[in-house]
């Protein structure tokens, strides 16, 4: 499932948008979102892997403690208690004890899922300052990778040349919404579709044709829908690729 002749393309959703049984029967890949808010218990991740068919692929988002500061509204869904000291130490790729532990938790779930790719989605507030770039450099040089492909999705006012240089220097893949930006790294394409007009967007047939035109002629590509109609839009895109 997912091979399309001119490239190896995998289509799926950001999160289980259907029952696990239906999802596994429909798509070849899922990007786990729960790991961003609060990583699941190891037994839960192991159960997901056991339920999935042979060849099914999991990718996952890194825990928000790595990328987002404690003032982010996403922390409302955090279950792990943080002290005031720890709250001042998390986010923005600070290489601090709580961020190191957050990466260790992320790695643990990646191992259990046998995932090969981890996504670091940054908030728009993470701007291209010298301090932030230095923090990224330290994090990605110090954090053990264990053979993982690391995908960075910057948002905000980052310029293509800044993204390209950091990805080259740190061995990262540029993750993008192809309706908003072009990937500046070579090889693997990792598309995350957040909705042209926002989360409630339903992609039209013309939108999906435009998306197909942006896929590479050769080399692997991942197309992960992350909008309100993600399951239906991803299914329609699969059908378009097969037509």
XYZ file of C-alpha atoms in Angstrom, residues 30-200:
171
model
C -0.143 7.188 11.070
C 1.568 10.082 12.826
C 0.956 9.714 16.549
C -0.127 13.006 18.133
C -0.553 11.833 21.712
C 3.212 11.805 22.176
C 3.205 15.598 21.762
C 0.713 16.297 24.550
C 1.627 13.457 26.932
C 3.344 10.259 25.791
C 1.200 7.148 26.292
C 2.110 4.411 28.711
C 4.646 1.993 27.222
C 2.100 -0.824 27.306
C -0.257 1.285 25.186
C 2.386 1.897 22.521
C 3.306 -1.798 22.536
C -0.362 -2.719 22.054
C -0.674 -0.365 19.063
C 2.347 -2.019 17.468
C 0.917 -5.489 18.086
C -2.460 -4.510 16.601
C -0.941 -3.032 13.435
C -0.424 -5.254 10.379
C 3.012 -6.169 9.086
C 4.502 -3.251 7.167
C 2.347 -0.590 8.798
C 4.409 2.449 9.801
C 4.183 4.703 12.831
C 5.737 8.155 12.979
C 5.340 10.426 16.002
C 5.601 13.968 17.289
C 8.209 14.772 19.913
C 6.880 15.670 23.356
C 5.953 19.348 23.698
C 8.375 19.824 26.605
C 11.131 19.863 23.963
C 9.677 22.416 21.558
C 7.030 24.462 23.393
C 7.503 26.639 26.444
C 5.265 26.113 29.466
C 3.183 29.194 28.607
C 1.834 27.397 25.524
C -1.918 26.626 25.699
C -1.075 23.062 24.669
C 0.189 22.476 28.218
C -3.442 22.307 29.350
C -3.346 18.705 28.158
C -0.125 17.892 30.001
C -0.627 15.357 32.807
C 2.942 15.244 34.115
C 3.400 17.658 37.007
C 6.179 20.208 36.586
C 7.693 22.309 39.324
C 8.070 26.050 38.788
C 11.783 25.471 38.226
C 11.071 22.827 35.607
C 8.473 25.015 33.885
C 11.211 27.619 33.369
C 13.502 24.976 31.850
C 11.287 23.408 29.187
C 10.676 24.272 25.535
C 12.660 25.992 22.775
C 15.122 23.048 22.609
C 16.759 23.944 25.931
C 19.173 21.112 26.783
C 18.074 20.886 30.427
C 17.250 17.901 32.666
C 13.460 17.987 31.997
C 14.025 18.309 28.247
C 16.507 15.426 28.275
C 13.932 13.305 30.105
C 11.275 14.355 27.590
C 13.487 13.163 24.749
C 14.152 9.888 26.560
C 10.380 9.339 26.872
C 9.909 10.155 23.193
C 12.669 7.701 22.268
C 11.109 4.985 24.413
C 7.785 5.251 22.580
C 9.555 5.367 19.199
C 11.311 2.094 20.034
C 8.091 0.382 21.082
C 6.315 1.526 17.910
C 9.369 0.645 15.811
C 9.065 4.160 14.421
C 11.866 5.516 12.255
C 10.772 9.174 12.101
C 10.115 11.806 14.771
C 8.571 15.217 14.052
C 9.558 18.389 15.926
C 6.778 20.911 15.325
C 7.667 24.353 16.641
C 5.251 27.125 17.627
C 5.234 30.369 15.668
C 6.689 32.024 18.786
C 9.933 30.067 18.220
C 11.563 32.693 16.028
C 14.878 32.639 14.131
C 16.954 34.343 16.815
C 20.597 33.545 17.465
C 19.661 32.146 20.884
C 17.061 29.794 19.432
C 19.415 28.599 16.703
C 22.148 27.958 19.275
C 19.685 25.978 21.399
C 18.741 23.874 18.381
C 22.391 23.216 17.630
C 23.086 21.989 21.139
C 19.939 19.868 21.350
C 20.441 18.081 18.045
C 24.147 17.554 18.668
C 23.658 16.201 22.186
C 20.411 14.230 21.888
C 20.948 10.564 20.945
C 19.224 9.736 17.654
C 19.367 5.946 17.625
C 19.178 5.939 13.835
C 15.979 7.998 13.659
C 15.151 10.444 10.879
C 14.352 13.772 12.545
C 11.845 16.091 10.865
C 11.665 19.775 11.774
C 8.531 21.811 11.051
C 9.311 25.476 11.796
C 6.595 28.070 11.774
C 6.716 31.822 12.067
C 9.230 34.069 10.328
C 11.946 31.604 9.378
C 13.492 32.268 5.975
C 14.141 29.387 3.564
C 17.908 29.896 3.659
C 17.926 29.776 7.482
C 15.930 26.541 7.458
C 18.101 25.014 4.744
C 21.332 25.828 6.551
C 20.190 24.490 9.929
C 18.783 21.307 8.367
C 22.046 20.747 6.492
C 24.178 21.441 9.557
C 22.091 19.329 11.960
C 20.974 16.527 9.657
C 17.263 17.369 9.711
C 14.457 16.958 7.178
C 12.282 20.010 6.545
C 8.621 19.170 7.274
C 6.082 21.457 5.593
C 2.490 22.035 4.664
C 2.953 22.134 0.867
C 0.096 24.628 0.496
C 2.033 27.070 2.686
C 5.710 26.524 1.865
C 8.147 24.482 -0.176
C 10.507 21.976 1.391
C 14.073 23.232 1.247
C 15.842 19.924 1.949
C 16.489 17.241 -0.628
C 15.317 13.646 -0.624
C 12.513 12.665 1.731
C 9.375 14.801 1.596
C 7.284 14.989 4.757
C 4.038 16.889 4.184
C 1.689 17.815 7.043
C -1.578 19.257 5.746
C -3.212 21.583 8.274
C -6.004 22.889 6.026
C -5.770 25.691 3.495
C -8.214 27.847 5.430
C -7.552 26.295 8.824
C -8.399 23.050 10.576
C -12.021 22.958 9.362
